[in-house]
């Protein structure tokens, strides 16, 4: 630690701290535009100027505090500690001058700028700017740039902080933004005048400290003070990214990231951010019953009575399957109801994945998401994290930039970082080639098994092979075995035991037909049976509703208080930001009402009572915001999971073919449809174009 003075206050700070960080550690506020904690240092806005005193004497000029570290300061002189001055007249004058320069060409269009009310330039010009400007020359104008359907550009407002350029290059791994020209002619642009291709591209909107990059779908919709802000959890993948849902009235207008260094840092995927318009479209807002081949509107009493009749037959000929967006409460209520009815046919693995039923660590991301920051060798098996969990992929890229070696068994896709492609199918698990040496030598290796490796006929054998490999390379205090799920509901379902009971059918068997009645909790990504009564509890008129004989409208993830468990086993609470549409109700409440009609009344009448029962039956749900990680996996034998069997020679395939259209909410979104169309057209271009 190094001792310095900040405005006369002595503080101890690490030598590698920048002067800006040292000042903030002492409680001083330092304005900045180009500096960002997660990006490299640019040092080009000069707003963070401070005065540095060595031996009690000031230097010849103010110093950019973001671009110098504490260890770079000269040794203390005359027994006087080095001092950083953040509030003197010299500093105030320097900041006034910098702000005056920044505003020379910036248009004064705050009343029509979407950044208004949450703009760094607005805030800092009030705090550090002059009362007027000495420049009366004409302002320059810059032509707008096309960055795709998500990012709106007004580049005349740009102050060339280069945050967007550094994010695209360093974090997203798609170096498609840069600066052209010099001096007054400098402009930030896409190199090829094309849309950004990253699944994280819209994070540049949050990074932009002015109104140069704003949200195109949200343009002119609302001001920030009009919105009700609700902290919640993203369900577009299994990462459990922390988000803030902004709603006005009963309409969700935007979704923003919340900072959580253990999960998503401060990024979210474009789908998490922009699928929100799908919450308003193609919604199921009242019960329906199919008669004479057509669905007709029905009352709740009528629909529940019809459902009860369908489920009143032989318990062995009825079943329930949970979809990718089912919350823990709905699965718990469905499981309790079907067990009360005597049915063993329940499953949360709608894709047919061969996992679960054993130790909890056998289906978790045991190294934790934050553990990627420590990894020195990472093996990806049957997963494309760029499509399945873009934020996690950015974290893998960060590990690669730090020196971690990456190996891939599966599709040779563009993952935004270099890797050794070992093979396409499971046969390569036994023969890793040169990468095997790196994995054996690594002190903190990671093996990440994707959903694409498990949802196949030899899934159990692949799981066993990966488990044996993980058991061999794991080190003392470090569990290398990790599963990256693609469904937000999967870990909660496995934790609840939403699996076939004794003699019960799996999801694959139930979907093949042979049941009299099948209850679907938002199952839309599977081929549904042609025969039997299908009861669908869901939110959108998607594939499940098209096949259903009875539709019971449920609540979307932004419309209910719900429990979600991410791929590392972290329990998190999502909160209601708006109310369900029309006559729709919370899924667990529908099942509770159905239990009354069936004469098998569930023992809870409120969400609190349901959660209490869930925690009593499954204690892991009481460990909120806790990822067990290596502590939970200390005694876990990864080599004992899966089942013996022959490994197929078929290549692994990611379960996601179109990143933007993976669930009913995203498929109902016009924004996601536009992104999907643009991505498809870009992939069909040839080099000559």
Short mmCIF file of N, CA and C in Angstrom, two decimals, residues 513-569:
data_model
loop_
_atom_site.label_atom_id
_atom_site.label_comp_id
_atom_site.label_asym_id
_atom_site.label_seq_id
_atom_site.Cartn_x
_atom_site.Cartn_y
_atom_site.Cartn_z
N UNK A 513 -46.15 -39.06 -27.40
CA UNK A 513 -47.56 -39.43 -27.40
C UNK A 513 -47.86 -40.57 -26.44
N UNK A 514 -49.14 -40.94 -26.38
CA UNK A 514 -49.54 -42.04 -25.52
C UNK A 514 -50.20 -41.62 -24.23
N UNK A 515 -50.25 -40.30 -23.93
CA UNK A 515 -50.92 -39.82 -22.73
C UNK A 515 -52.31 -39.29 -23.07
N UNK A 516 -53.21 -39.39 -22.09
CA UNK A 516 -54.56 -38.85 -22.30
C UNK A 516 -54.57 -37.33 -22.16
N UNK A 517 -53.74 -36.80 -21.26
CA UNK A 517 -53.70 -35.36 -21.05
C UNK A 517 -52.27 -34.94 -20.71
N UNK A 518 -51.84 -33.81 -21.25
CA UNK A 518 -50.49 -33.30 -21.03
C UNK A 518 -50.56 -31.82 -20.69
N UNK A 519 -50.02 -31.47 -19.53
CA UNK A 519 -49.99 -30.07 -19.09
C UNK A 519 -48.63 -29.47 -19.47
N UNK A 520 -48.66 -28.35 -20.17
CA UNK A 520 -47.43 -27.68 -20.59
C UNK A 520 -47.29 -26.35 -19.87
N UNK A 521 -46.16 -26.17 -19.18
CA UNK A 521 -45.86 -24.87 -18.57
C UNK A 521 -44.98 -24.09 -19.54
N UNK A 522 -45.60 -23.51 -20.54
CA UNK A 522 -44.86 -22.70 -21.50
C UNK A 522 -43.90 -23.47 -22.37
N UNK A 523 -44.29 -24.66 -22.81
CA UNK A 523 -43.43 -25.44 -23.71
C UNK A 523 -43.74 -25.06 -25.15
N UNK A 524 -42.78 -24.43 -25.83
CA UNK A 524 -43.02 -23.98 -27.20
C UNK A 524 -41.92 -24.42 -28.16
N UNK A 525 -40.83 -24.96 -27.62
CA UNK A 525 -39.69 -25.32 -28.46
C UNK A 525 -39.60 -26.81 -28.74
N UNK A 526 -40.70 -27.55 -28.55
CA UNK A 526 -40.68 -28.99 -28.77
C UNK A 526 -41.82 -29.38 -29.70
N UNK A 527 -41.66 -30.52 -30.37
CA UNK A 527 -42.74 -31.03 -31.22
C UNK A 527 -43.76 -31.72 -30.33
N UNK A 528 -44.99 -31.23 -30.36
CA UNK A 528 -46.02 -31.69 -29.43
C UNK A 528 -46.82 -32.86 -30.01
N UNK A 529 -47.35 -33.71 -29.13
CA UNK A 529 -48.10 -34.89 -29.61
C UNK A 529 -49.39 -34.48 -30.32
N UNK A 530 -49.77 -35.28 -31.30
CA UNK A 530 -50.99 -34.99 -32.06
C UNK A 530 -52.24 -35.45 -31.32
N UNK A 531 -52.11 -36.51 -30.52
CA UNK A 531 -53.28 -37.06 -29.81
C UNK A 531 -53.25 -36.66 -28.35
N UNK A 532 -54.43 -36.80 -27.70
CA UNK A 532 -54.53 -36.47 -26.28
C UNK A 532 -54.88 -35.01 -26.07
N UNK A 533 -55.34 -34.68 -24.86
CA UNK A 533 -55.69 -33.30 -24.52
C UNK A 533 -54.45 -32.56 -24.05
N UNK A 534 -54.17 -31.43 -24.67
CA UNK A 534 -53.01 -30.61 -24.30
C UNK A 534 -53.50 -29.35 -23.60
N UNK A 535 -53.05 -29.16 -22.36
CA UNK A 535 -53.40 -27.96 -21.59
C UNK A 535 -52.16 -27.08 -21.55
N UNK A 536 -52.31 -25.85 -21.99
CA UNK A 536 -51.15 -24.94 -22.11
C UNK A 536 -51.31 -23.77 -21.16
N UNK A 537 -50.34 -23.63 -20.25
CA UNK A 537 -50.28 -22.43 -19.40
C UNK A 537 -49.11 -21.61 -19.91
N UNK A 538 -49.40 -20.45 -20.46
CA UNK A 538 -48.33 -19.64 -21.05
C UNK A 538 -48.77 -18.22 -21.32
N UNK A 539 -47.92 -17.50 -22.00
CA UNK A 539 -48.14 -16.05 -22.16
C UNK A 539 -48.42 -15.63 -23.59
N UNK A 540 -47.95 -16.41 -24.57
CA UNK A 540 -48.04 -15.96 -25.96
C UNK A 540 -48.70 -17.02 -26.86
N UNK A 541 -49.26 -16.53 -27.95
CA UNK A 541 -49.87 -17.43 -28.92
C UNK A 541 -48.81 -18.05 -29.80
N UNK A 542 -47.97 -18.87 -29.20
CA UNK A 542 -46.85 -19.49 -29.90
C UNK A 542 -47.20 -20.95 -30.22
N UNK A 543 -46.19 -21.76 -30.45
CA UNK A 543 -46.43 -23.15 -30.89
C UNK A 543 -47.27 -23.94 -29.89
N UNK A 544 -47.00 -23.78 -28.60
CA UNK A 544 -47.76 -24.53 -27.59
C UNK A 544 -49.23 -24.18 -27.59
N UNK A 545 -49.53 -22.89 -27.73
CA UNK A 545 -50.93 -22.45 -27.76
C UNK A 545 -51.63 -22.90 -29.04
N UNK A 546 -50.91 -22.96 -30.15
CA UNK A 546 -51.51 -23.39 -31.41
C UNK A 546 -51.98 -24.85 -31.34
N UNK A 547 -51.23 -25.66 -30.60
CA UNK A 547 -51.60 -27.07 -30.48
C UNK A 547 -52.59 -27.31 -29.35
N UNK A 548 -52.68 -26.41 -28.39
CA UNK A 548 -53.43 -26.66 -27.15
C UNK A 548 -54.92 -26.86 -27.38
N UNK A 549 -55.49 -27.69 -26.52
CA UNK A 549 -56.95 -27.85 -26.49
C UNK A 549 -57.56 -26.95 -25.43
N UNK A 550 -56.79 -26.62 -24.40
CA UNK A 550 -57.22 -25.70 -23.36
C UNK A 550 -56.06 -24.74 -23.09
N UNK A 551 -56.35 -23.45 -23.11
CA UNK A 551 -55.32 -22.44 -22.86
C UNK A 551 -55.66 -21.69 -21.59
N UNK A 552 -54.71 -21.66 -20.67
CA UNK A 552 -54.86 -20.91 -19.42
C UNK A 552 -53.79 -19.82 -19.41
N UNK A 553 -54.17 -18.55 -19.61
CA UNK A 553 -53.17 -17.48 -19.78
C UNK A 553 -52.41 -17.19 -18.49
N UNK A 554 -51.08 -17.18 -18.60
CA UNK A 554 -50.22 -16.94 -17.44
C UNK A 554 -49.55 -15.58 -17.50
N UNK A 555 -48.63 -15.35 -16.59
CA UNK A 555 -47.93 -14.07 -16.47
C UNK A 555 -46.51 -14.20 -16.99
N UNK A 556 -46.04 -13.17 -17.70
CA UNK A 556 -44.66 -13.14 -18.17
C UNK A 556 -43.72 -12.81 -17.01
N UNK A 557 -42.42 -12.93 -17.25
CA UNK A 557 -41.45 -12.77 -16.16
C UNK A 557 -41.44 -11.37 -15.57
N UNK A 558 -41.87 -10.37 -16.34
CA UNK A 558 -41.93 -9.01 -15.80
C UNK A 558 -43.24 -8.74 -15.06
N UNK A 559 -44.15 -9.72 -15.06
CA UNK A 559 -45.49 -9.50 -14.52
C UNK A 559 -45.76 -10.32 -13.25
N UNK A 560 -44.71 -10.85 -12.66
CA UNK A 560 -44.93 -11.66 -11.45
C UNK A 560 -43.68 -11.61 -10.57
N UNK A 561 -43.91 -11.82 -9.29
CA UNK A 561 -42.81 -12.04 -8.35
C UNK A 561 -42.45 -13.51 -8.45
N UNK A 562 -41.22 -13.79 -8.82
CA UNK A 562 -40.86 -15.18 -9.10
C UNK A 562 -39.42 -15.46 -8.68
N UNK A 563 -39.14 -16.74 -8.48
CA UNK A 563 -37.81 -17.20 -8.11
C UNK A 563 -37.14 -17.83 -9.32
N UNK A 564 -35.89 -17.43 -9.56
CA UNK A 564 -35.12 -17.98 -10.67
C UNK A 564 -33.78 -18.49 -10.12
N UNK A 565 -33.30 -19.58 -10.67
CA UNK A 565 -32.02 -20.14 -10.27
C UNK A 565 -31.14 -20.21 -11.51
N UNK A 566 -29.99 -19.53 -11.47
CA UNK A 566 -29.16 -19.49 -12.67
C UNK A 566 -28.28 -20.72 -12.81
N UNK A 567 -27.48 -20.75 -13.84
CA UNK A 567 -26.72 -21.95 -14.18
C UNK A 567 -25.70 -22.33 -13.12
N UNK A 568 -25.29 -21.39 -12.26
CA UNK A 568 -24.35 -21.70 -11.18
C UNK A 568 -25.07 -22.03 -9.88
N UNK A 569 -26.41 -22.12 -9.91
CA UNK A 569 -27.17 -22.50 -8.72
C UNK A 569 -27.50 -21.33 -7.81
#
